[in-house]
Structures are given as structure tokens and as C-alpha cells.
Amino acid sequence: MKTEFNPPSGKILQISGKCISLIGNDIDTDRIIPARFLKCVNFDSLGKSVFEDDRKTLKGRHPLDLEENKNASILIVNSNFGCGSSREHAPQALMRWGIKAIIGESFAEIFYSNCIAIGIPCFTLPKKSIEDIQKYIDNESLFLEIDLKNSLAKSKDLNFILEIKESSRKMFLSGEWDATATLLENASLVEKKFKELPYTKFGNI
Amino acid sequence: MSQDTLFDKVWDLHKVSRLPGGSDQIFIGLHLIHEVTSPQAFGALKDKNLKVKFPDRTVATVDHIVPTDNQSRPFKDNLAEQMIETLEKNCLEHKIRFFNIGSGNQGIVHVVAPELGLTQPGLTIACGDSHTSTHGAFGSIAFGIGTSQVRDVLATQTIAMNKLKVRQIWCDNQLSNGVYAKDLVLHIINELGVKGGVGFAYEFAGPAIEALSMEERMTICNMSIEGGARCGYINPDEKTFNYIKNKLCAPKNENWDKALLWWKSLKSDDNCIYDDVVKLDASKVEPTVTWGITPGQSISINQQIPSLNDLSSNDQSVAEEAYEYMGFRPGQTIKDTPVDVCFIGSCTNGRISDLRVAAKVLKDKKVSKNIKAFVVPGSEKVAAEAKQEGLDKIFMESGFQWREPGCSMCLAMNSDKLIGNQVSASSSNRNFKGRQGSPTGRTLLMSPAMVAAAAINGKVSDVREFINK
């Protein structure tokens, strides 16, 4: 973890930063943040424990521990990243380490929605493109400037289009990824729905 | 696009609005909370100066961090004590019903809610836990959410979500003797892959599913998420209604009749449309054991660990990682693999029927020397029922430790953990690296009956050799 952590807020239009590659399919949220770190009543201290067991095993050779990745903020992953437990602690830990966006072949469903809910855009690219980027990063630094409006990633050598769910993209552009306010706006519709539901007439639960 | 499935009916009924971004605002009929994923959500409410909108629609219990040896307060672990105190305080402040330790109704949230009759057909159910899919066994649409969404449910009783596609998994014929719901769901995950269900709700159907008890159906839906599906469900039938009837929070008297009428209308229509249908033959499923580091890496008890050539290119890299981590060779049999720890419990297999099956295998037998074996009932109710039936004695006489209810070594947030690279035979749901509390610990997932058989022999065994004698 680097400088003081400032969570994202409002519209997210652009993210730029250095890429860091983490190779492997089916990386689960227990690996991202082992369960013993879930014993907390806030997320503040999670950044330093992200991938703790993998990092200990690799004794300083884990991508997150390499000097050249110290200031990286765009994570490049493979398929089914974030599978398993629904713990939001996983993306919270990544975010507190410094990750601002993730590009991968595919994401597990709950991890993906947790990322959206805390302001980390997750983009997808075909398997081959991800592997090409990861190979490239092996040898050279890759800085990307991601423009959410056009789903476009630019580097010094090339431009490419990133895939992102349209609803997620729109939420980042409007700031509605931080959903509470939007949901609250429909309070009267919620009340109406509550009264319409058959089971609310079956007595108290 | 699916049409007229139970999923479509329940989703459409709970849709409050289409949000500007294009996702749906969905009303949550029942919100379950526990100590691990809720404190930050309550903290966020406080920061935003918001109240809990429908406190009657949220129910709490404590499960993940509770010790299973000594539950007297304060807990020995200060952080665990702090977490339960925070939940107690939040529930009191926001007038949320809380089933605490000693209430007679505490336990793993996905065991407790069905026991109380809170889990009912046609509800949307959310909880900050991925195994919320369990509740789909009753024909509800139930899914895990993260803490920010817990905050949203507390504040608005709704969340923003994209509608899922629906895949029917049709299971023909019947499971054979000695083969259980756990084996079937491990088989399904192996067939469809750990990410096969991403973007889908799984509808489990067919004669093999209809024949299952409610508790077995919960085991199936519980592990939908291990196949990538955030939500899994089964159309409700007479078994569902009989299970719910007379439970504490079930509708009573004339409300029961009204509920029943509505519940019967919910099942997927005969001419409904699925986004995908997969068929499999349940009679071909054998006792199944995982050998790797994802729940999809499983084989039948008499099969050999696959070699890279047996696997698709997508599965090869994780397989290589698994061989190395587990210390297994391709071609090795899983049967006779020595185990160190045997764990029966969890939201997958910690219910009374699971304990009964395991106790039947263990009766008049002894756990093998040097094996640490322990059973953690899924709830206080399960524990009480087991004691009434004398199951606790059968377990203890065989050499199992009898513990207090909680999640325990399924995720090892309390002091129940593997040590070093111990191998555990576990009735839980995840065999991820480090999952059971040791960064090098190794987990073999299997049915509770198979865990009992492994405990007796000290190695992975075919439970059919015990029950078919």
C-alpha cells in the first residue's frame, strides 16, 4: 500500500496507470484475501494483506511485491477471476493496495458486481489478447489510459477497445455505480411494490 | 431470453424499476445478515445518515467467527468478540431480529433460515454470503451479495442487478445407493465447469431432483455458486410445502391457504423457455471426491486423477497448479489417499439428515488412529435434534469430537484450522488453496457419508463398502 487511500467517488470517466499482470485462471477470493483477515469491522487495513499467502509462498517474487509494480493500478488477469466467496473484502483489499481497474478474460459474478459497487471498472478481452498483454508486460512497462466513454485503452504503441457491460459503463459515466442514492430516489415505487407483493399479506415473518 | 420460468416470474414480480444504466432495481423479500459482511454496511448507513428501511425484512444470526469448542462470552478471540458485539449493537439499534448463541435458533445462516420457515417459495433472498443460493431449494430466487449491496438492501430493501439467464439442468433417473446430493452437485460442477454458470441461474429439475429431500435439495442449490451460478433453484412441490408447514415463521391458518395457492402458481410453466438446457443421467453418478484446488476438479472414487491430456486446454494450467499444491500425480488413484483431518459440517452438509447418514456409517466403528475427526452441527436446532436421537453419542463413541454450531473449518475463521499441509476429508464446499486455515492445507471435498468412511479407514474410501455390507 502506498499513499493515503482515497476511495473513488462520483463519475469515473478515465483511469490511467501502469499495468500489473497476475497470471492464473480461477483465482478465488480466499486467495485474494484469506478468511483470517475478514475479522474486522472496517476495510481500512486490508490493503497490506492482499494475496498474503501467495505472496509469502513466493517470498518477494509475487507480482505485487516487485519493485517495478509498486505504483501499478491496472490489474491484468485471466479467466474466472474472483470466484468463490462473496466477500467484498477481496476487491476492497485490491483497491486499497492501489488497483483502480481490472482487465481480464472473465470475472466471477459476485466479484464483478462488488467491483462495480465500489468503483472498480472491470473490462474483458479475449483470452489471446490478455495473454499477449501479459507477455508484453513481462518485458516492458505498459501504461494505459482508459477512456470509459469510448471503452478505449491507449498506450504509447497501440490503441484497443475494451469490452465492458453497457449497464456498468453507464453507471461509471453517470456516477450511479454508487447505487444507494439512485435506489433511494425510487422510494415511493419501493413502497408501492412492497404493498403489491403477495407474501406481505401472509402475516409477519 | 428465458420466459415463464420460475426465475422470470419471481424476478418480474420483484422488479421495482429499470434503472437509467439499464439494470433492474429488485425488491429483496428477505435479507439475512451475519457478523462478517454486515459491520461495514451498517457503518456506511451511519456515514450517509440513513436508517434501515424495512427492519422486519432483515434477520440476523452469527456463524462465521463463532468458536465451536467454548462459546462462553467474551470469546477468547478479541476480534471475534468485537464482531459479535458489533452485530448485537447494530441489531439492537436498528430493531433487527437477531438469533444469537443460546437462543435455540442460532446457526449457519443458510441452515437457520429454512429451519425457521423464513425461506419460502417466491421470495427474493439476499445475504452477504455466496452460499445464499441454498435457499433456491424452496423455489426462491436467492443470491449472495457484497457488503455495498448489503448497505443498499438495509437502506432501500432493493439492489441494482442485471437479470440472469436461466439454464435448466435436467437430472434423469435416480441416484444409486451410497450416492448423495453432494456427489450429484460435484458431478454437475465437474461437467459444466466452475465458470460454466456465470451469468446464469441454474434450475435443477428432473426425476433425480424431485426424489431428493428438502435438505438434499439445499445441498444441490448451495453449491450452484461453485459452478459459477450466483443463483440456483428448484421448483417447489409438496415436499417443499410440507417442510415449511408449522415452522416458526411460516404463514399460519388462512394465510397458509393463501400462501399455498400462490406458491403452487410459481413453478416454471410447461411451455416455458430456457436460455439453455443440459441433461444428465443421475444413475451414472458415483461417490465423488475432489482432487484439486477448485470444486470442479473431482473424480469418481474409482477413477484416477486426470492427466493434462485428459483435460481441455483451459483446464490444464489450473490442473498443473493443483498437482503441485496437492502433491498428487496424474494417474494416481484418489481412493486410499491418507487423510489427517475429517470434518463434517457447513451450510452444504451440516443438517440433521447429513449427521444421520454419517452416524449410520460410524455406528459401532472407530475412527482410525491419528485422525482428528470432528462434527459441527449446522445450527442449535440440528444439535438438539441430533442429541435427542443419540447421534452425538454415536459420533463421540466412534472418536469424533462433537462441537457447537457454526461455519467452523469450512472457511476457518475461528480456531478450527488445518495445520501445515494436512489433508482433510471435508463435507464443506470449497477446496481452494488455504481455504481451511493453513496456507498449505489440502482439502478433499466429499459427502458426509464419505467423510465418515474416510475417518474409519484413515484414508479416502468408498462408503458403499460400508453401507452395502
XYZ file of C-alpha atoms in Angstrom:
674
model
C 0.000 0.000 0.000
C 1.223 3.406 -0.948
C -0.014 6.880 -0.240
C -3.104 7.589 1.780
C -6.158 5.861 0.398
C -8.884 7.900 -1.227
C -11.898 5.896 -2.351
C -13.323 6.773 -5.781
C -16.430 8.918 -5.874
C -18.770 10.387 -8.467
C -18.339 9.972 -12.203
C -15.496 7.732 -13.343
C -14.601 8.777 -16.873
C -10.970 7.918 -17.194
C -8.415 5.736 -15.487
C -4.765 5.750 -16.296
C -1.905 3.857 -14.806
C 0.693 1.188 -15.020
C -0.414 -2.393 -15.647
C 0.437 -5.306 -13.390
C -0.090 -8.881 -14.527
C -1.329 -11.696 -12.328
C -1.339 -14.997 -14.189
C -3.754 -17.838 -13.450
C -7.336 -18.993 -14.039
C -9.926 -19.385 -11.269
C -8.133 -17.196 -8.727
C -10.614 -17.214 -5.836
C -11.396 -14.565 -3.250
C -9.956 -16.714 -0.443
C -6.610 -16.285 -2.172
C -7.142 -12.584 -2.745
C -7.863 -12.092 0.945
C -7.638 -15.131 3.244
C -10.529 -15.523 5.703
C -8.482 -14.666 8.780
C -8.313 -11.060 7.561
C -12.111 -10.870 7.493
C -12.058 -10.443 11.247
C -12.510 -6.704 11.056
C -15.340 -4.193 11.313
C -13.967 -1.911 8.583
C -11.944 -2.383 5.393
C -9.126 0.028 6.252
C -6.285 -2.361 6.938
C -6.898 -4.858 4.123
C -4.525 -3.400 1.518
C -1.374 -4.793 3.042
C -2.839 -8.305 3.342
C -3.993 -8.736 -0.245
C -2.789 -12.126 -1.592
C -0.937 -12.625 1.706
C -0.481 -16.407 1.452
C 0.504 -16.399 -2.232
C 2.988 -13.618 -1.520
C 4.524 -15.412 1.451
C 4.917 -18.552 -0.645
C 6.722 -16.604 -3.361
C 8.991 -14.790 -0.885
C 9.123 -11.403 -2.588
C 8.737 -12.703 -6.148
C 4.958 -12.195 -6.282
C 3.996 -9.521 -8.849
C 2.525 -7.381 -6.055
C 5.907 -7.347 -4.310
C 8.098 -6.477 -7.287
C 9.656 -3.031 -7.112
C 8.640 -2.219 -10.690
C 4.965 -2.780 -9.818
C 4.976 -0.543 -6.776
C 2.796 2.099 -8.375
C 0.762 -0.098 -10.704
C -3.005 0.419 -10.734
C -4.449 -1.633 -13.617
C -4.572 -5.343 -12.925
C -4.419 -7.810 -15.839
C -5.903 -11.220 -15.008
C -7.051 -14.379 -16.769
C -10.329 -16.260 -16.583
C -12.930 -16.527 -13.769
C -11.046 -14.088 -11.570
C -12.574 -13.620 -8.116
C -14.546 -16.863 -7.931
C -15.789 -18.288 -4.655
C -16.767 -16.295 -1.601
C -18.821 -13.106 -1.988
C -16.518 -11.205 0.372
C -16.286 -7.603 -0.784
C -13.098 -7.585 1.269
C -11.393 -9.003 -1.853
C -11.907 -6.022 -4.196
C -11.612 -3.675 -1.203
C -8.168 -5.133 -0.472
C -7.098 -4.817 -4.115
C -8.368 -1.230 -4.212
C -6.529 -0.350 -1.023
C -3.343 -1.850 -2.443
C -3.730 0.557 -5.355
C -5.798 -1.180 -8.042
C -8.204 1.142 -9.879
C -9.326 -1.047 -12.788
C -9.092 -4.711 -13.815
C -8.838 -6.175 -17.301
C -9.372 -9.915 -17.627
C -10.661 -12.731 -19.771
C -13.639 -13.207 -17.447
C -14.808 -12.494 -13.913
C -16.865 -14.365 -11.344
C -20.304 -12.851 -10.993
C -20.358 -11.626 -7.394
C -16.787 -10.345 -7.541
C -17.706 -8.378 -10.638
C -20.753 -6.777 -9.037
C -18.742 -5.971 -5.907
C -16.140 -4.219 -8.049
C -18.810 -2.155 -9.770
C -20.381 -1.286 -6.410
C -17.111 0.141 -5.084
C -15.983 1.883 -8.264
C -13.515 -0.515 -9.882
C -14.327 -0.928 -13.589
C -13.740 -4.489 -14.829
C -13.120 -4.905 -18.553
C -12.845 -8.046 -20.608
C -10.724 -9.010 -23.607
C -10.376 -12.326 -25.450
C -8.022 -14.918 -23.944
C -5.382 -14.382 -26.610
C -5.312 -10.602 -26.133
C -4.941 -10.969 -22.370
C -2.074 -13.410 -22.835
C -0.407 -11.070 -25.329
C -0.642 -8.186 -22.872
C 0.727 -10.355 -20.073
C 3.670 -11.417 -22.276
C 4.320 -7.806 -23.176
C 4.332 -6.769 -19.508
C 6.900 -9.480 -18.808
C 9.436 -7.479 -20.773
C 8.277 -3.902 -20.748
C 6.233 -1.492 -18.707
C 2.766 -0.861 -20.025
C 0.933 2.329 -19.182
C -2.696 2.518 -20.213
C -5.055 5.399 -20.414
C -8.588 4.033 -20.315
C -11.435 6.182 -21.570
C -14.736 4.821 -20.229
C -16.830 6.859 -22.620
C -15.452 5.039 -25.653
C -14.234 1.893 -23.841
C -10.884 2.660 -25.368
C -7.458 1.863 -23.944
C -4.473 3.806 -25.249
C -0.801 3.109 -24.738
C 2.224 4.655 -26.403
C 2.253 1.957 -29.080
C -1.320 0.886 -29.593
C -4.997 1.585 -29.019
C -7.555 -1.094 -28.352
C -11.225 -1.426 -27.492
C -12.115 -2.971 -24.147
C -15.351 -4.828 -23.519
C -17.499 -3.763 -20.586
C -21.150 -4.418 -19.756
C -23.122 -1.497 -21.078
C -25.031 -1.059 -17.792
C -21.756 -0.933 -15.855
C -20.193 1.548 -18.278
C -23.195 3.841 -17.981
C -23.104 3.628 -14.195
C -19.467 4.743 -14.136
C -20.130 7.611 -16.526
C -23.106 8.860 -14.503
C -21.707 8.073 -11.049
C -24.593 5.687 -10.342
C -22.205 2.828 -9.562
C -22.526 4.166 -6.027
C -26.087 2.905 -6.141
C -27.688 3.918 -2.849
C -28.729 7.394 -3.924
C -30.290 6.162 -7.168
C -32.162 3.395 -5.373
C -33.407 5.844 -2.748
C -34.872 8.077 -5.437
C -37.470 5.409 -6.127
C -38.637 5.193 -2.507
C -42.305 5.613 -3.415
C -42.083 2.886 -6.074
C -40.480 0.625 -3.488
C -43.342 1.247 -1.053
C -45.821 0.508 -3.809
C -44.020 -2.712 -4.730
C -43.937 -3.782 -1.091
C -47.717 -3.452 -0.860
C -48.269 -5.357 -4.112
C -46.223 -8.409 -3.141
C -48.469 -11.378 -2.310
C -46.391 -12.544 0.646
C -46.527 -9.286 2.544
C -50.176 -10.200 3.179
C -49.377 -13.617 4.691
C -48.688 -12.220 8.153
C -45.444 -11.159 9.762
C -42.318 -13.151 9.118
C -34.224 -14.777 -23.285
C -35.953 -17.104 -20.844
C -39.724 -16.813 -20.464
C -42.243 -18.067 -17.906
C -39.701 -19.925 -15.781
C -39.970 -19.581 -12.020
C -36.976 -17.280 -12.231
C -38.764 -14.992 -14.706
C -41.929 -14.904 -12.610
C -40.173 -14.101 -9.345
C -37.801 -11.601 -10.918
C -40.549 -9.731 -12.746
C -42.702 -9.636 -9.624
C -39.884 -8.019 -7.617
C -38.787 -5.543 -10.246
C -39.292 -2.014 -8.926
C -37.898 -0.126 -11.891
C -35.470 -0.158 -14.773
C -32.526 1.992 -13.696
C -31.030 4.597 -16.029
C -27.936 2.427 -16.621
C -30.131 -0.462 -17.763
C -30.014 -2.769 -14.758
C -33.114 -3.577 -12.710
C -33.955 -2.370 -9.241
C -35.084 -5.522 -7.452
C -37.013 -5.666 -4.182
C -35.498 -8.093 -1.670
C -38.170 -10.071 0.161
C -35.851 -11.476 2.807
C -32.454 -10.154 3.828
C -30.217 -12.316 6.006
C -27.179 -10.893 7.739
C -24.277 -12.211 9.807
C -21.281 -10.757 11.606
C -18.664 -10.800 8.842
C -20.133 -8.902 5.910
C -22.528 -6.531 7.704
C -20.487 -4.249 10.010
C -19.121 -2.101 7.172
C -22.630 -1.861 5.699
C -24.037 -0.509 8.966
C -21.025 1.809 9.119
C -21.880 3.142 5.655
C -25.507 3.750 6.707
C -24.245 5.785 9.606
C -21.898 7.763 7.342
C -24.774 8.530 4.974
C -27.156 9.213 7.843
C -29.617 6.569 6.658
C -31.968 4.239 8.517
C -32.875 0.616 7.868
C -35.891 0.916 5.605
C -37.727 -2.365 6.388
C -36.161 -3.744 9.601
C -38.754 -6.566 9.687
C -37.380 -7.919 6.406
C -33.853 -8.436 7.758
C -32.950 -11.287 10.090
C -29.558 -11.854 11.712
C -27.566 -14.699 13.182
C -23.901 -15.279 13.981
C -21.979 -18.119 12.364
C -18.650 -17.431 10.652
C -16.454 -16.470 13.591
C -18.052 -18.378 16.465
C -15.796 -20.811 18.286
C -17.095 -24.376 18.279
C -15.324 -25.577 21.430
C -16.200 -22.983 24.029
C -18.877 -20.436 23.197
C -18.960 -18.645 26.547
C -18.614 -14.883 26.318
C -16.480 -12.954 25.919
C -14.871 -15.139 23.233
C -11.176 -15.856 23.744
C -10.501 -14.245 20.369
C -10.877 -10.474 20.880
C -11.531 -9.748 17.214
C -14.279 -12.379 17.095
C -15.792 -10.903 20.246
C -15.667 -7.439 18.705
C -17.501 -8.696 15.629
C -20.343 -10.339 17.520
C -20.663 -7.274 19.769
C -20.894 -5.057 16.697
C -23.676 -7.218 15.267
C -25.530 -7.223 18.594
C -25.278 -3.458 18.791
C -26.370 -2.920 15.181
C -29.364 -5.236 15.512
C -30.449 -3.573 18.732
C -30.071 -0.081 17.323
C -31.930 -0.863 14.095
C -34.539 -3.206 15.646
C -33.440 -6.221 13.621
C -34.340 -9.689 14.845
C -31.177 -11.489 15.926
C -30.882 -15.203 16.664
C -27.901 -15.147 18.990
C -25.979 -18.017 20.576
C -28.172 -19.743 23.142
C -31.443 -18.621 21.541
C -32.056 -22.158 20.321
C -32.147 -20.835 16.765
C -28.562 -19.722 16.155
C -26.510 -21.429 13.493
C -25.219 -21.149 9.964
C -27.456 -18.586 8.289
C -28.335 -20.943 5.422
C -29.314 -23.686 7.851
C -31.246 -21.412 10.195
C -33.495 -19.518 7.763
C -35.086 -22.670 6.278
C -35.483 -24.160 9.774
C -37.374 -21.094 10.900
C -39.635 -21.158 7.855
C -38.251 -17.793 6.750
C -37.177 -19.301 3.449
C -40.287 -19.581 1.289
C -41.116 -20.025 -2.394
C -41.387 -16.898 -4.488
C -39.188 -14.695 -2.322
C -36.103 -12.857 -3.420
C -33.493 -13.597 -0.770
C -30.157 -11.837 -0.433
C -27.343 -12.254 2.062
C -23.726 -11.173 2.194
C -22.609 -14.727 1.590
C -22.179 -16.578 -1.682
C -23.940 -19.707 -0.418
C -27.226 -17.836 -0.237
C -28.057 -19.851 -3.355
C -29.004 -22.604 -0.858
C -32.444 -21.051 -0.350
C -33.301 -21.625 -4.004
C -34.142 -25.195 -2.957
C -37.537 -23.782 -1.917
C -38.261 -22.049 -5.218
C -36.990 -18.679 -4.091
C -34.533 -16.568 -6.054
C -31.619 -16.322 -3.676
C -28.146 -14.950 -4.244
C -25.051 -13.720 -2.481
C -24.215 -10.034 -2.385
C -21.260 -7.957 -1.246
C -21.168 -5.504 1.608
C -22.054 -2.450 -0.511
C -25.180 -4.263 -1.624
C -25.915 -5.222 1.988
C -25.823 -1.482 2.646
C -28.243 -0.896 -0.234
C -30.663 -3.558 0.998
C -30.585 -2.133 4.510
C -31.178 1.397 3.214
C -33.704 0.677 0.469
C -34.677 -3.050 0.581
C -33.589 -3.139 -3.071
C -30.463 -3.696 -5.124
C -29.377 -2.876 -8.652
C -28.805 -6.046 -10.638
C -28.890 -7.389 -14.178
C -31.339 -10.193 -14.853
C -29.670 -13.574 -15.184
C -30.183 -16.095 -17.959
C -31.751 -19.419 -16.985
C -30.221 -22.834 -17.621
C -32.206 -25.926 -16.760
C -30.127 -28.853 -15.551
C -32.303 -31.901 -16.062
C -31.235 -34.898 -13.970
C -32.726 -38.135 -15.260
C -33.245 -41.372 -13.306
C -32.258 -41.759 -9.646
C -29.099 -41.626 -7.601
C -27.926 -45.109 -6.697
C -27.392 -46.403 -3.176
C -24.417 -44.763 -1.421
C -24.518 -41.775 -3.757
C -25.779 -38.491 -2.356
C -26.794 -34.983 -3.362
C -23.206 -33.842 -2.738
C -21.932 -36.345 -5.287
C -24.501 -35.166 -7.807
C -23.651 -31.494 -7.429
C -19.887 -32.157 -7.561
C -20.563 -34.132 -10.739
C -22.580 -31.260 -12.242
C -19.816 -28.748 -11.444
C -17.250 -31.069 -12.977
C -19.345 -31.440 -16.143
C -20.192 -27.754 -16.616
C -17.068 -26.215 -15.105
C -16.511 -23.741 -12.307
C -17.351 -20.813 -14.546
C -19.995 -22.553 -16.654
C -22.742 -20.873 -14.665
C -21.500 -17.287 -14.841
C -24.419 -15.142 -15.989
C -26.943 -17.923 -15.318
C -29.420 -19.006 -12.714
C -29.475 -22.806 -12.568
C -32.844 -24.550 -12.452
C -32.282 -28.095 -11.165
C -35.043 -30.404 -12.349
C -35.915 -33.938 -13.378
C -36.775 -37.183 -11.573
C -33.495 -37.347 -9.646
C -34.068 -33.853 -8.220
C -37.734 -34.444 -7.428
C -36.771 -37.556 -5.469
C -34.441 -35.582 -3.186
C -35.464 -34.459 0.299
C -35.535 -30.711 1.024
C -32.196 -30.958 2.813
C -30.615 -32.738 -0.144
C -32.059 -30.088 -2.464
C -30.398 -27.446 -0.308
C -27.042 -29.204 -0.792
C -27.531 -29.016 -4.566
C -28.553 -25.342 -4.688
C -25.899 -24.431 -2.113
C -23.098 -25.339 -4.497
C -24.553 -23.596 -7.579
C -22.078 -20.811 -6.891
C -19.217 -23.322 -7.078
C -20.325 -23.863 -10.666
C -20.268 -20.100 -11.248
C -24.054 -19.647 -10.968
C -24.916 -16.966 -8.442
C -28.367 -18.447 -8.046
C -29.750 -21.990 -8.248
C -33.313 -23.103 -7.635
C -35.761 -25.984 -7.700
C -39.463 -25.667 -8.470
C -41.467 -26.041 -5.255
C -43.645 -29.124 -4.749
C -45.489 -30.929 -1.931
C -42.179 -31.724 -0.205
C -41.375 -28.027 -0.127
C -44.746 -27.091 1.345
C -44.656 -29.906 3.912
C -41.212 -28.826 5.058
C -42.332 -25.236 5.641
C -45.666 -26.034 7.283
C -45.802 -25.214 11.015
C -42.317 -23.711 11.098
C -41.960 -20.703 13.401
C -42.179 -18.042 10.680
C -44.368 -19.947 8.218
C -47.766 -18.472 7.323
C -50.484 -19.819 9.603
C -54.182 -20.720 9.267
C -55.954 -18.862 6.458
C -52.658 -17.231 5.490
C -51.237 -20.704 4.921
C -54.001 -21.475 2.406
C -53.407 -18.196 0.607
C -49.650 -18.797 0.530
C -50.068 -22.326 -0.749
C -52.262 -21.194 -3.593
C -49.686 -18.620 -4.629
C -46.681 -20.927 -4.214
C -48.299 -23.514 -6.484
C -48.549 -20.949 -9.275
C -44.821 -20.208 -9.246
C -43.228 -23.235 -10.865
C -41.826 -22.932 -14.359
C -44.608 -23.336 -16.919
C -44.662 -26.491 -19.032
C -44.062 -24.459 -22.152
C -41.553 -22.023 -20.638
C -38.390 -21.083 -22.471
C -34.873 -21.584 -21.082
C -31.728 -19.954 -22.370
C -30.058 -23.339 -22.181
C -30.875 -26.913 -21.174
C -28.376 -29.552 -20.070
C -29.353 -33.173 -19.418
C -27.503 -35.747 -17.379
C -28.095 -39.233 -16.047
C -28.043 -39.249 -12.233
C -27.873 -43.048 -12.082
C -24.352 -42.856 -13.555
C -23.030 -40.659 -10.745
C -20.720 -42.395 -8.277
C -19.302 -41.255 -4.944
C -17.263 -38.240 -5.957
C -14.166 -36.652 -4.434
C -12.212 -33.553 -5.386
C -8.512 -33.972 -6.013
C -7.542 -30.382 -6.829
C -7.903 -26.758 -5.827
C -11.260 -25.945 -7.439
C -14.580 -27.726 -6.782
C -14.647 -28.653 -10.480
C -11.560 -30.832 -10.121
C -13.309 -34.002 -8.991
C -13.409 -37.672 -9.941
C -15.406 -40.749 -9.004
C -13.955 -42.761 -6.156
C -12.625 -45.423 -8.523
C -11.183 -43.080 -11.115
C -7.656 -41.821 -11.446
C -6.521 -38.218 -11.220
C -6.644 -36.969 -14.808
C -3.527 -36.215 -16.781
C -3.173 -32.985 -18.750
C -4.103 -34.816 -21.946
C -7.482 -35.724 -20.457
C -8.298 -32.058 -19.890
C -9.304 -29.184 -22.131
C -6.613 -26.587 -22.741
C -8.472 -24.134 -20.498
C -8.279 -26.514 -17.534
C -4.660 -27.532 -17.924
C -2.932 -24.674 -16.156
C -5.120 -24.969 -13.046
C -4.567 -28.726 -13.110
C -0.799 -28.219 -13.087
C -1.163 -25.828 -10.197
C -3.311 -28.411 -8.422
C -0.854 -31.315 -8.882
C 1.865 -29.202 -7.342
C -0.176 -27.831 -4.451
C -1.875 -31.113 -3.578
C 1.236 -33.230 -4.085
C -0.694 -35.591 -6.368
C 0.430 -37.174 -9.629
C -1.745 -37.600 -12.706
C -2.877 -41.217 -12.925
C -2.824 -41.656 -9.151
C -5.997 -43.096 -7.636
C -7.869 -40.923 -5.153
C -9.055 -43.973 -3.230
C -6.723 -44.869 -0.342
C -5.254 -41.350 -0.153
C -4.340 -40.950 3.545
C -6.153 -38.153 5.381
C -5.302 -36.306 8.612
C -8.495 -34.460 9.461
C -12.169 -35.341 8.926
C -14.710 -32.532 9.076
C -18.485 -32.921 8.941
C -20.431 -29.687 8.896
C -21.027 -26.467 6.878
C -24.011 -24.924 5.089
C -23.601 -27.584 2.411
C -23.741 -30.661 4.630
C -24.305 -29.741 8.286
C -28.017 -30.579 8.539
C -29.689 -33.311 10.541
C -30.006 -35.696 7.586
C -26.264 -35.311 6.922
C -25.491 -36.183 10.534
C -27.841 -39.159 10.414
C -26.172 -40.583 7.303
C -22.685 -40.146 8.754
C -23.715 -41.579 12.139
C -25.143 -44.648 10.437
C -21.769 -45.313 8.822
C -19.925 -44.696 12.101
C -22.140 -46.747 14.411
C -20.095 -49.392 16.262
C -16.965 -48.357 14.385
C -13.876 -46.430 15.450
C -12.115 -43.520 13.837
C -8.668 -44.568 12.649
C -5.694 -43.744 14.891
C -4.090 -40.311 14.476
C -7.097 -38.859 12.678
C -8.607 -35.691 14.040
C -12.323 -36.023 13.341
C -14.969 -33.524 14.350
C -18.578 -32.796 13.611
C -20.047 -29.303 13.742
C -23.862 -29.238 13.610
C -25.233 -26.576 11.290
C -27.397 -24.994 13.972
C -28.521 -25.211 17.577
C -31.680 -26.911 16.330
C -29.704 -29.520 14.397
C -27.575 -30.108 17.505
C -30.638 -30.524 19.733
C -32.322 -32.903 17.313
C -29.133 -34.937 16.929
C -28.793 -35.226 20.699
C -32.387 -36.321 21.008
C -31.702 -39.096 18.515
C -28.472 -40.067 20.271
C -26.343 -39.195 17.237
C -23.908 -37.165 19.376
C -23.119 -40.346 21.323
C -22.543 -42.379 18.170
C -20.125 -39.737 16.910
C -18.277 -39.466 20.211
C -18.086 -43.223 20.745
C -16.538 -43.583 17.308
C -13.890 -40.989 18.149
C -15.382 -37.873 16.568
C -15.375 -34.651 18.592
C -18.859 -33.188 18.997
C -18.787 -29.391 18.631
C -21.068 -26.371 18.932
C -22.779 -24.941 15.797
C -21.039 -22.597 13.354
C -19.248 -22.426 9.994
C -16.052 -23.735 11.586
C -13.445 -25.298 9.317
C -15.394 -24.718 6.136
C -13.617 -21.373 5.986
C -11.558 -21.491 9.191
C -12.311 -18.057 10.570
C -12.378 -19.480 14.082
C -9.687 -21.651 15.642
C -10.678 -24.795 13.702
C -7.898 -24.917 11.127
C -5.701 -27.341 9.278
C -2.039 -27.329 10.273
C 0.739 -27.341 7.680
C -0.076 -29.433 4.637
C -2.569 -31.707 6.385
C -5.121 -33.415 4.151
C -8.732 -33.011 5.150
C -11.713 -35.084 4.112
C -14.392 -32.433 4.292
C -18.133 -32.231 3.772
C -17.800 -28.486 3.037
C -17.932 -26.689 -0.301
C -14.525 -25.257 -1.210
C -11.133 -26.829 -1.720
C -9.350 -23.596 -2.602
C -5.712 -23.191 -1.623
C -5.560 -22.241 2.047
C -9.330 -22.382 2.456
C -9.310 -24.464 5.628
C -6.956 -22.210 7.524
C -3.459 -23.351 6.603
C -1.786 -21.729 3.567
C -0.585 -25.192 2.545
C -3.565 -27.226 3.818
C -5.230 -29.621 1.382
C -8.953 -30.260 1.140
C -10.780 -33.202 -0.415
C -14.484 -32.436 -0.766
C -16.930 -35.320 -0.448
C -20.285 -36.283 1.033
C -20.661 -36.612 4.832
C -21.022 -40.396 4.435
C -17.718 -40.478 2.559
C -16.073 -38.361 5.278
C -17.261 -40.903 7.855
C -15.832 -43.754 5.772
C -12.521 -41.889 5.406
C -12.403 -41.357 9.179
C -12.804 -45.076 9.871
C -10.183 -46.198 7.357
C -7.842 -43.227 7.770
C -7.871 -42.833 4.009
C -10.271 -41.964 1.210
C -12.697 -44.876 0.937
C -15.788 -45.963 -0.930
C -18.676 -45.601 1.509
C -20.623 -48.228 -0.429
C -18.308 -50.840 1.080
C -19.744 -49.883 4.481
C -23.394 -49.476 3.719
C -23.857 -52.314 1.260
C -22.423 -54.957 3.596
